[in-house]
Short mmCIF file of C-alpha atoms in Angstrom, two decimals:
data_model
loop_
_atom_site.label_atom_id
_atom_site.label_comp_id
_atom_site.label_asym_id
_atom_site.label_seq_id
_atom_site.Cartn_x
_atom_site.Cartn_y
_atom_site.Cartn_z
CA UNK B 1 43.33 -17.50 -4.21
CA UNK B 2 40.65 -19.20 -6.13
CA UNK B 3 40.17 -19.24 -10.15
CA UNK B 4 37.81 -16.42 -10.10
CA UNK B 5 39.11 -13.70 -8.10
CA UNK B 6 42.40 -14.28 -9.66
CA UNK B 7 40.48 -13.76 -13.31
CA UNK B 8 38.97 -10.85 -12.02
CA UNK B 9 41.67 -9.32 -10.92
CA UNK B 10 44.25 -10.22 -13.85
CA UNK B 11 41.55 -9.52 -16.16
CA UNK B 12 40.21 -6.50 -14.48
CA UNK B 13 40.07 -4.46 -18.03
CA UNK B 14 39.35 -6.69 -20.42
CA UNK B 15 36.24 -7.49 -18.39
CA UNK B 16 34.98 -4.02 -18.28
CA UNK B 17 35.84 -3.65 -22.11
CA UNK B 18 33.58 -6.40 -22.60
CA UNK B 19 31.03 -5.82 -20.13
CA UNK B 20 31.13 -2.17 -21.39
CA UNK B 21 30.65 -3.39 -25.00
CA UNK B 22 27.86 -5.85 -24.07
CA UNK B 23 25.88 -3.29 -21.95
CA UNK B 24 26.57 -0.16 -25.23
CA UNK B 25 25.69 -2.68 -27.58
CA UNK B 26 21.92 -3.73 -25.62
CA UNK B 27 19.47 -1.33 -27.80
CA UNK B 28 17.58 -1.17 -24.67
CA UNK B 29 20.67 1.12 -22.72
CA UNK B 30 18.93 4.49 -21.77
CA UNK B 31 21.83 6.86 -22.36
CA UNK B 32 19.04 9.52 -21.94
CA UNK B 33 18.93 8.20 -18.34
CA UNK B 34 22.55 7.70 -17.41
CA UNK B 35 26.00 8.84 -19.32
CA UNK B 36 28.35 6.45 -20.42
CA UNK B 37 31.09 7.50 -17.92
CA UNK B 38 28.65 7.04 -14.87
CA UNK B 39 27.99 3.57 -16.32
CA UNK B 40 31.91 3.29 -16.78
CA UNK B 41 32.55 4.08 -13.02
CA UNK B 42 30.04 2.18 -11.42
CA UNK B 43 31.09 -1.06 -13.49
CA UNK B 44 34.50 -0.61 -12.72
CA UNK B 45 33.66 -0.01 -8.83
CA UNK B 46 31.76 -3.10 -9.24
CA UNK B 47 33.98 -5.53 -10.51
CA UNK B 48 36.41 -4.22 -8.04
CA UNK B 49 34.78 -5.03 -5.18
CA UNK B 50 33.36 -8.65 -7.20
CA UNK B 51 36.86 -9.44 -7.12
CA UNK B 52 37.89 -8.10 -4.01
CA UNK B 53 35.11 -10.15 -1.94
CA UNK B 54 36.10 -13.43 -4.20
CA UNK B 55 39.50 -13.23 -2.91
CA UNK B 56 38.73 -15.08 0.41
CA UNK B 57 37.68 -18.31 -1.56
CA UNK B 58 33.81 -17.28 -0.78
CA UNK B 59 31.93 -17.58 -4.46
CA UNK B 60 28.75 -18.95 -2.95
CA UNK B 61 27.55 -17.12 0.28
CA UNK B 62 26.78 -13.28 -0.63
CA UNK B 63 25.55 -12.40 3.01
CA UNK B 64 28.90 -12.79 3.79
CA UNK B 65 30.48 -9.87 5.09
CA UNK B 66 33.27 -9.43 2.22
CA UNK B 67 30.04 -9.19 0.05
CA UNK B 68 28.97 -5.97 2.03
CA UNK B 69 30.23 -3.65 -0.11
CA UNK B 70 29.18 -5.67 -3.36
CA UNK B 71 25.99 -6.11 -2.12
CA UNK B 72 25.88 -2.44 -1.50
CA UNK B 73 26.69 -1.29 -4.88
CA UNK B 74 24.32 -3.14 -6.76
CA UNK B 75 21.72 -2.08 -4.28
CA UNK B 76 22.65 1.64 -4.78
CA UNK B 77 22.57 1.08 -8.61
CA UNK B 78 19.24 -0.30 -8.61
CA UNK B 79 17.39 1.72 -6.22
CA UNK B 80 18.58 4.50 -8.02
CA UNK B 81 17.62 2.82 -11.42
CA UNK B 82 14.50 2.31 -10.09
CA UNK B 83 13.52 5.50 -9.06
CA UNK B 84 15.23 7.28 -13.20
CA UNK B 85 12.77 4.92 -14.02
CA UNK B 86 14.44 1.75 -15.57
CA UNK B 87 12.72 -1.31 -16.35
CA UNK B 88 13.20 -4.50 -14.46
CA UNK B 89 14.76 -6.10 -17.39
CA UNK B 90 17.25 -3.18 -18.12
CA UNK B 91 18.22 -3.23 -14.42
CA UNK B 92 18.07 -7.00 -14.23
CA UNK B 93 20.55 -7.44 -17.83
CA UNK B 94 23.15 -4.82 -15.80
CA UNK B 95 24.40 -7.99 -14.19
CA UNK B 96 23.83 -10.57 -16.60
CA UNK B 97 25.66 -9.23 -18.99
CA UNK B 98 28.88 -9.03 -16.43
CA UNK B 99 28.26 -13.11 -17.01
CA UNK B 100 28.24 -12.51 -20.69
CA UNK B 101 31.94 -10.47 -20.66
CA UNK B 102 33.69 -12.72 -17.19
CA UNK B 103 32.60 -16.04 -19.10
CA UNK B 104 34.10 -14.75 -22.48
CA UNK B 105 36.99 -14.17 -20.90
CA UNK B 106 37.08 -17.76 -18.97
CA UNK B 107 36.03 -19.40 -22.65
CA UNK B 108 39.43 -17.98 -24.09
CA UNK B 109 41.42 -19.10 -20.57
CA UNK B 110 40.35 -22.44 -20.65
CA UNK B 111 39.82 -23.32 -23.79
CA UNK B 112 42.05 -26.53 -23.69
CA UNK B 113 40.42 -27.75 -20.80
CA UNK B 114 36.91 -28.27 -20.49
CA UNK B 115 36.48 -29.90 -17.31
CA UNK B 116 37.73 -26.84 -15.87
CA UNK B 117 36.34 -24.37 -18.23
CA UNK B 118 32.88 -25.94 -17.16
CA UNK B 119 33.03 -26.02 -13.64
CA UNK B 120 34.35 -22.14 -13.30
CA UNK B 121 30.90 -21.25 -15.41
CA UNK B 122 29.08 -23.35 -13.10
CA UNK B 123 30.48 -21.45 -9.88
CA UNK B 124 30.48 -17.85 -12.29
CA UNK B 125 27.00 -18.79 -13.11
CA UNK B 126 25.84 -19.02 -9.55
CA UNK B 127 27.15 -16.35 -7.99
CA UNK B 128 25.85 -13.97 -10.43
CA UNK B 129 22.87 -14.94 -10.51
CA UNK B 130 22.14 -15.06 -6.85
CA UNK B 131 23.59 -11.08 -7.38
CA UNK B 132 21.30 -10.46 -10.04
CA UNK B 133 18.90 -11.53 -7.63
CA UNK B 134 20.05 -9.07 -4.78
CA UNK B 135 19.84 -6.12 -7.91
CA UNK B 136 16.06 -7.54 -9.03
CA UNK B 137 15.15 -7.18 -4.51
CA UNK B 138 16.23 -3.87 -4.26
CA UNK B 139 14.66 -2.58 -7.66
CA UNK B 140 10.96 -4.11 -6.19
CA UNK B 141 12.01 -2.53 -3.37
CA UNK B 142 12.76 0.87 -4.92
CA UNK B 143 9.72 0.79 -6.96
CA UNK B 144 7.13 0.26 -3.98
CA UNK B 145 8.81 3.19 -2.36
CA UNK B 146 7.84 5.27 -4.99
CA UNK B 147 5.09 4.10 -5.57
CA UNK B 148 4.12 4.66 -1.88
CA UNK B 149 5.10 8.34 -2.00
CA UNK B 150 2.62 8.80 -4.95
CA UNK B 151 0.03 7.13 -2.86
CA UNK B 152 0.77 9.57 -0.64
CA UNK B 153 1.24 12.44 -2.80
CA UNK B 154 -2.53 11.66 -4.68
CA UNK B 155 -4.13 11.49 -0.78
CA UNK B 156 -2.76 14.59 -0.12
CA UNK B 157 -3.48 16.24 -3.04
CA UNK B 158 -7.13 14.60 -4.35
CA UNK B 159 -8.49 16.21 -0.34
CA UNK B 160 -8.08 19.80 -0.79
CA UNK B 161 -10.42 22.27 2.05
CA UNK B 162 -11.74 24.86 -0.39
CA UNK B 163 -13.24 27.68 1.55
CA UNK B 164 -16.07 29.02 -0.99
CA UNK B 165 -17.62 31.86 0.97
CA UNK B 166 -16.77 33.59 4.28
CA UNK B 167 -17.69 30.56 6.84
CA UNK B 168 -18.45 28.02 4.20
CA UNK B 169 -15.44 25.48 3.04
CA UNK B 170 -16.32 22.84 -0.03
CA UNK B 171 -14.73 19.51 0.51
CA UNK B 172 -15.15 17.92 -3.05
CA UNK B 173 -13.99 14.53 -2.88
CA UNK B 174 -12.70 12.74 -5.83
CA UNK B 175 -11.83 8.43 -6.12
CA UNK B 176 -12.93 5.68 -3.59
CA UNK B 177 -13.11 6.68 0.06
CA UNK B 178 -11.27 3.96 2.17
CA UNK B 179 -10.78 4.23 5.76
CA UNK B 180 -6.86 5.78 5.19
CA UNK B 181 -8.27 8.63 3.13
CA UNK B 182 -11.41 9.05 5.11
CA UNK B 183 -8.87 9.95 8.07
CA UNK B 184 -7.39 12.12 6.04
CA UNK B 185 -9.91 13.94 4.79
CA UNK B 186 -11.30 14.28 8.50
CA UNK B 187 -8.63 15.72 9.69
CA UNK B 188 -7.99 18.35 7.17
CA UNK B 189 -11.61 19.55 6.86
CA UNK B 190 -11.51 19.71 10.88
CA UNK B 191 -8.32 21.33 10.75
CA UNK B 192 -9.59 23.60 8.04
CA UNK B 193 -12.87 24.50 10.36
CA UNK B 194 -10.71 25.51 13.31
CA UNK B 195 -8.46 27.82 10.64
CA UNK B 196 -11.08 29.05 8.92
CA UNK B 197 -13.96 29.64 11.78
CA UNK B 198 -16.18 28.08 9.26
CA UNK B 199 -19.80 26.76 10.56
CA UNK B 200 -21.05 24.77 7.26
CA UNK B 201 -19.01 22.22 5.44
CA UNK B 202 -20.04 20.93 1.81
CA UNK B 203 -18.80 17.36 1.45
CA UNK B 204 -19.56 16.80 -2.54
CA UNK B 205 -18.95 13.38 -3.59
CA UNK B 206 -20.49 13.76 -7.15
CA UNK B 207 -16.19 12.12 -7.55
CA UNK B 208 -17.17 8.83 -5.78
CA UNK B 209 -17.81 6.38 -8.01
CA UNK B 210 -19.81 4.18 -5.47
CA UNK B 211 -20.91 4.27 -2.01
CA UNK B 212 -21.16 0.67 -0.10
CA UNK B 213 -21.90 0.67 3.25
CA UNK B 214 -18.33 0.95 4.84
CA UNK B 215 -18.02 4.25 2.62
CA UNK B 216 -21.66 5.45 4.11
CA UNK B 217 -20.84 4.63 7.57
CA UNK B 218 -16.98 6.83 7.11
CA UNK B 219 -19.43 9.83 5.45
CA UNK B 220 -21.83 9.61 8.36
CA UNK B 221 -18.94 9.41 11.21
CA UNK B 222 -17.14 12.75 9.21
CA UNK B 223 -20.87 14.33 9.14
CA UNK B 224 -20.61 13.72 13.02
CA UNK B 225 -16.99 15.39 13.89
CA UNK B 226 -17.68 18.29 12.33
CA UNK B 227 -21.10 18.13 13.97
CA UNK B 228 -19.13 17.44 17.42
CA UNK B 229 -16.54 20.66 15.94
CA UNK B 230 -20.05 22.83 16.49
CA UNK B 231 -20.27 23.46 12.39
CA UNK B 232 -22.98 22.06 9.88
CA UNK B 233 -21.80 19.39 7.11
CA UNK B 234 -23.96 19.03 4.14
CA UNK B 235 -23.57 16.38 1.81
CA UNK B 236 -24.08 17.08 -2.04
CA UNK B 237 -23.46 15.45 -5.12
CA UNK B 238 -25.43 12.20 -4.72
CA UNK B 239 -26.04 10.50 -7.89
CA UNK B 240 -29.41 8.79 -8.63
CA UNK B 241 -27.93 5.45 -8.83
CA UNK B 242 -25.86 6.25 -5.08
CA UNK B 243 -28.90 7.19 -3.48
CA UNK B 244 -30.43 3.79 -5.06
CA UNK B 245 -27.35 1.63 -3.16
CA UNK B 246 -27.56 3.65 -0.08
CA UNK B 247 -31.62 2.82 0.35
CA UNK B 248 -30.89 -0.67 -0.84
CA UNK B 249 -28.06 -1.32 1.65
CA UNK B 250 -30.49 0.48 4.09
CA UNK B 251 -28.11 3.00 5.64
CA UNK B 252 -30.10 5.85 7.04
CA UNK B 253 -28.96 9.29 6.58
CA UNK B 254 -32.18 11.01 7.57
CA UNK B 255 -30.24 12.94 10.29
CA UNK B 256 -28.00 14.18 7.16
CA UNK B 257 -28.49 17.19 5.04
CA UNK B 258 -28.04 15.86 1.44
CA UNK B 259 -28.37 18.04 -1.71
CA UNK B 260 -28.28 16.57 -5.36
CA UNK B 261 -25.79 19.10 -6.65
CA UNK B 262 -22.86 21.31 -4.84
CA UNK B 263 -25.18 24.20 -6.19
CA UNK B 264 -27.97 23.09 -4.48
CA UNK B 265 -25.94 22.38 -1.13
CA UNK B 266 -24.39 26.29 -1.81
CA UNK B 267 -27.35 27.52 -1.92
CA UNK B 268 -28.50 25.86 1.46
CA UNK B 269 -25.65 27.39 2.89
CA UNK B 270 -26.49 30.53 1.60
CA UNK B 271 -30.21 30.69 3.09
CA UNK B 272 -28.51 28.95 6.54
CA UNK B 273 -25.66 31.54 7.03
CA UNK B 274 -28.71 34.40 5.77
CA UNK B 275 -26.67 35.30 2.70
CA UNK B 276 -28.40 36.32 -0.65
CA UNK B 277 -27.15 36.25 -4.05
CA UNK B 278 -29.09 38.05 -6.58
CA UNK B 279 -28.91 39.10 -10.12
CA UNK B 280 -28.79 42.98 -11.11
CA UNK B 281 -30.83 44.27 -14.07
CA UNK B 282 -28.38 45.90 -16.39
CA UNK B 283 -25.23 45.17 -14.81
CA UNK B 284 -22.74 42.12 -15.23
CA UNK B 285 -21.79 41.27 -12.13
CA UNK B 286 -23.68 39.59 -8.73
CA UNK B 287 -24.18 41.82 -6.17
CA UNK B 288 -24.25 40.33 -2.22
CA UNK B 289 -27.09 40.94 -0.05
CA UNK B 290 -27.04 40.50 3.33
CA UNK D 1 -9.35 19.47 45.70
CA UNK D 2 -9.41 21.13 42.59
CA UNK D 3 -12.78 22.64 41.08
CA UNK D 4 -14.03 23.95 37.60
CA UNK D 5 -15.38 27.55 38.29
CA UNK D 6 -18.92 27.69 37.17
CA UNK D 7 -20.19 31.54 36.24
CA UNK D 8 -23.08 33.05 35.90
CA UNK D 9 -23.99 35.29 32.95
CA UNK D 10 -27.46 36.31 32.99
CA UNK D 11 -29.72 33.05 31.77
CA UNK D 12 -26.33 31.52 31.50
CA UNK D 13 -24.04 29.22 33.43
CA UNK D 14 -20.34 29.03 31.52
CA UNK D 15 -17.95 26.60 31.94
CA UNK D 16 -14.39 26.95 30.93
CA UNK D 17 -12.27 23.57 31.88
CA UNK D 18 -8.91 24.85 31.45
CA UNK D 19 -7.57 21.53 32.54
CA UNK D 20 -7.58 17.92 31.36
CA UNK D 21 -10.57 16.15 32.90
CA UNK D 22 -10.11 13.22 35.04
CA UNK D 23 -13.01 11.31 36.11
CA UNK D 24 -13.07 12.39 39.88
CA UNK D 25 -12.89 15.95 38.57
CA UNK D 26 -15.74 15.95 35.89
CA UNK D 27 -18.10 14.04 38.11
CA UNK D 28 -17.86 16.81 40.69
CA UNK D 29 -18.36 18.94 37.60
CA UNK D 30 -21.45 17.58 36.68
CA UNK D 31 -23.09 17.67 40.51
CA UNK D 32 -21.87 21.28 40.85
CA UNK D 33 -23.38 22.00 37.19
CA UNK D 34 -27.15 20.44 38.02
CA UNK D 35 -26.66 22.11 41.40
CA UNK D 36 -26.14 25.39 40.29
CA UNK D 37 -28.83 25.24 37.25
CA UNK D 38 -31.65 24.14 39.83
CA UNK D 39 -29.93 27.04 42.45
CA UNK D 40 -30.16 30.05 39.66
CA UNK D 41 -32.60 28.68 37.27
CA UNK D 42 -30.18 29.11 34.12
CA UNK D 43 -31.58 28.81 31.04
CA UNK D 44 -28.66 27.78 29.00
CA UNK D 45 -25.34 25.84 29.87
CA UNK D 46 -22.05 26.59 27.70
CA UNK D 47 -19.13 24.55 28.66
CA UNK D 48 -15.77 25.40 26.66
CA UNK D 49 -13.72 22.42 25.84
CA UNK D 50 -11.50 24.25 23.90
CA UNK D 51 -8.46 23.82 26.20
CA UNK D 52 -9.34 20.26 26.28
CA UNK D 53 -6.39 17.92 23.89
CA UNK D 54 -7.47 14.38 25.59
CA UNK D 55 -11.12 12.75 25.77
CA UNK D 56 -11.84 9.69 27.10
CA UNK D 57 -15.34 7.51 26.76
CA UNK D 58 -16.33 9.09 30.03
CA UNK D 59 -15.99 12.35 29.43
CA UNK D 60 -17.94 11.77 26.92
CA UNK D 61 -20.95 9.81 28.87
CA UNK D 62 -20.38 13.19 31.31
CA UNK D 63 -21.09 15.52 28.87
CA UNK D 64 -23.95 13.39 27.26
CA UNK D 65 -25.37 13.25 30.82
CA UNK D 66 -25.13 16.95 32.00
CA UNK D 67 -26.86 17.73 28.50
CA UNK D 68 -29.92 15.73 29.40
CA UNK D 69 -29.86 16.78 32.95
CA UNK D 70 -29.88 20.12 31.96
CA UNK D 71 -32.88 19.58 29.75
CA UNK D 72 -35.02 17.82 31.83
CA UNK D 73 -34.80 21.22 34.13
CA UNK D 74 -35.82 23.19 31.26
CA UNK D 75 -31.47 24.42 30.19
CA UNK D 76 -29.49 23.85 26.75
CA UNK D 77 -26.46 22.64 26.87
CA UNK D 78 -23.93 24.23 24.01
CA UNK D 79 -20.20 22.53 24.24
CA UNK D 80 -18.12 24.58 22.13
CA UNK D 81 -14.49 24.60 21.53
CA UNK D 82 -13.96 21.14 20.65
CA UNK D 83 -10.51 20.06 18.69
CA UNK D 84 -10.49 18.27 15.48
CA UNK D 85 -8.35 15.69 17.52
CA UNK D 86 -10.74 15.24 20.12
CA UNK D 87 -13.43 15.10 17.68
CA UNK D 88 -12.46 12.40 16.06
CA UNK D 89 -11.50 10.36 19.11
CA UNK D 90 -15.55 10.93 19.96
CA UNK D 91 -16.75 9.64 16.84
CA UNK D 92 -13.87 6.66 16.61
CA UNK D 93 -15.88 6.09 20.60
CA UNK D 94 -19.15 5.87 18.74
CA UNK D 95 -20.06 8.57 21.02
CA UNK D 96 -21.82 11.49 18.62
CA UNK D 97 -23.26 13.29 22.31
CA UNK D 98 -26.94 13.35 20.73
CA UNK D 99 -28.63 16.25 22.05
CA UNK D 100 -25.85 18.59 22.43
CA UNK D 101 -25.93 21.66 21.05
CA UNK D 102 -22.18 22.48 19.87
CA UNK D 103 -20.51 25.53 18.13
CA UNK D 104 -17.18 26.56 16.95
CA UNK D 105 -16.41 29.31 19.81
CA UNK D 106 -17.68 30.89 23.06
CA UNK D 107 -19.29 33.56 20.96
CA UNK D 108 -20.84 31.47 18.55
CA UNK D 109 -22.21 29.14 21.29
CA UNK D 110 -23.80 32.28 23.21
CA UNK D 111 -25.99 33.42 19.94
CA UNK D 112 -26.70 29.90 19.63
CA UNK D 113 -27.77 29.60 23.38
CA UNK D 114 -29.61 33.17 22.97
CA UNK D 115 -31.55 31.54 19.60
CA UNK D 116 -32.67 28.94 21.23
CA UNK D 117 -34.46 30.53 23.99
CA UNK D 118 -35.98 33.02 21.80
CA UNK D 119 -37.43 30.62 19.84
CA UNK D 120 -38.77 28.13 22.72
CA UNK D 121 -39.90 31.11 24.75
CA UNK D 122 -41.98 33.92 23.16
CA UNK D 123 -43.12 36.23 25.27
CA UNK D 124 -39.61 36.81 26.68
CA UNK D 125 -38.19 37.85 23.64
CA UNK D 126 -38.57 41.42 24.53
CA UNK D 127 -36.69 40.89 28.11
CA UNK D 128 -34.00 39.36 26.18
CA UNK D 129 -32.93 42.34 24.26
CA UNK D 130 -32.52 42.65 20.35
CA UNK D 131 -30.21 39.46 20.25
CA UNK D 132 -32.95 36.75 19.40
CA UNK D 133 -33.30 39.06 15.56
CA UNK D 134 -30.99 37.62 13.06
CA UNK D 135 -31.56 40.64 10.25
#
């Protein structure tokens, strides 16, 4: 049995004590985010397994497969970290400060002899660190998960099928159109159209902030699937300066209703689906004619 | 070998394909279509895709062809029905089937069918019935 496993294991509590100590004493320690005794148990399971996997004389290769389980722990404590939304530094100092407490402890072992006492750090050193590196993969890892859900979450929720009038659905669109979202929002206003029975779609995209010509030519080939669907697509909400780029970048959309304003566009759809809205002398309301 | 029923309604020929279209099947389609328009003198074609899930570039050209067929002996062609799924597949295709008529449902396609022959052809309006008025 090799120098550190047998540290780890003879030293199993005053280890945590310290490590414990080190981690409590970091101001940065989000007890709002995890308790004490959850921190407690997972350090303990930690070091058990640390010493566990060391036992074999392996304290350089953590693909091994004694490291499995270590490996596994630190990757369950920082995807988890990760997602209660702990910084890479407070995730990354979980494991350097387990250097911090084991080398205290190997400082006070070894104290008469140096030679010793500096190549244990050197082999401590290593290991941990290439662990801390495991904890600082997962954590990316954990992150770009969530932060693909949003992604997904925000596409899902920015494309919403609003049906405004009996056969007429509003489609306002809201943030750059890319060819993901532009699928998207295809398929839910054609979904939406078969639901719904409706025969005019609004697309508004007063939300756009610009229109190149890749965003043009998705607009123009959603104008033609609901075409192909057998319903009407009107596109409002054209800003002076979009309807500048579109004639610059000369993309035609003479075969395209356009209307400045969703009003405007309602309005069309009003006079193409014969519907009249008009106001009523002394009364508050709108009365339908039809 | 297996056939799409064409049937007559009035001015009308309607097509239902209740089956998924391979190319054999929808070029016999579109002979039996032209035949039949030039046989009964329809004035309108409907064809009903609904049933349809899968569309391929030819079908596509098919359709595209039997519209302009049909309007060079004096017919509309509506194609109604179509899912969002095949839809898009069209439009991913490039193929947008300029100069067909389309609506959401048979009964939407046959107003549509019925409005466009009352507006081409005046004097008929009467013969037509009370269809062709919208208020």
């Amino acid at each position: 049995m090799n120098t550190i496993a047998q540290i780890l294991q003879s030293n199993r509590k005053k280890i945590l004590e310290n490590w414990m100590q080190n981690q409590l004493a970091d101001t940065s320690l989000r007890d709002d985010l995890i308790s004490n005794e959850e921190l407690r148990r997972q350090s303990d399971e930690l070091i058990n397994g640390l010493s566990r996997a060391t036992a074999g004389g392996n304290v350089d290769n953590i693909y091994a497969p004694e490291y499995e389980q270590v490996v596994e722990i630190l990757s369950d404590i920082s995807i988890t970290r990760a997602r209660q939304g702990f910084s890479p530094r407070e995730t990354g100092m979980y494991v350097l400060s387990l250097k911090q407490a084991v080398t205290t402890v190997l400082e006070e072992k070894y104290n008469e002899q140096p030679e010793v006492l500096y190549k244990e750090l050197l082999t401590v050193n290593n290991l941990l660190d290439k662990l801390s590196m495991v904890t600082f993969d997962t954590y990316i890892k954990g992150r770009e998960e969530v932060i693909l859900r949003q992604t997904d979450e925000i596409n899902e929720i920015s494309t919403p099928v609003i049906r405004v009038w009996e056969g007429i659905l509003a489609l306002p669109i809201i943030g750059t159109l890319d060819s993901a979202r532009t699928q998207i929002v295809m398929e839910n206003l054609l979904q939406e159209i078969v639901n719904t029975g409706s025969s005019i779609a609004i697309l508004d995209i007063s939300g756009v902030p610009a229109v190149d010509s890749l965003v043009a030519q998705h607009l123009i080939k959603t104008v033609s699937a609901t075409r192909l669907m057998g319903a009407e697509c009107i596109i409002s909400g054209i800003r002076a300066e979009i309807a500048q780029t579109i004639v610059h970048l000369g993309i035609d959309l003479s075969n395209i209703k356009t209307k400045a304003s969703l009003a405007s566009a309602l309005q069309l759809a009003f006079s193409m689906r014969s519907v009249e809205v008009r106001k009523i002398s002394k009364n508050t309301g709108f009365q339908l004619g039809r | 070998m297996d056939r799409i029923p064409i049937l007559k309604m009035g001015p009308f020929l309607l097509v239902t394909i209740q089956v998924d279209l391979y190319d054999r099947l929808a070029l016999t389609l579109e002979n039996d279509l032209i035949s039949m328009v030039s046989k009964t003198g329809a004035r309108g074609v409907l064809i009903d895709i609904s049933a349809v899930s899968i569309v391929d570039s030819f079908m596509g050209r098919i359709l595209g062809n039997i519209a302009s067929m049909s309007r060079i002996m004096d017919a509309e062609t509506v194609v109604v029905g179509m899912q969002p799924a095949v839809a898009i597949t069209l439009v991913e295709l490039g193929l947008t089937l300029q100069g067909v008529y389309t609506a959401l449902d048979v009964e939407k396609g046959m107003e549509l069918l019925q409005d466009k022959i009352g507006i081409f052809e005046d004097p008929e309006q009467d013969k037509e019935g009370p269809d062709d008025s919208d208020d």
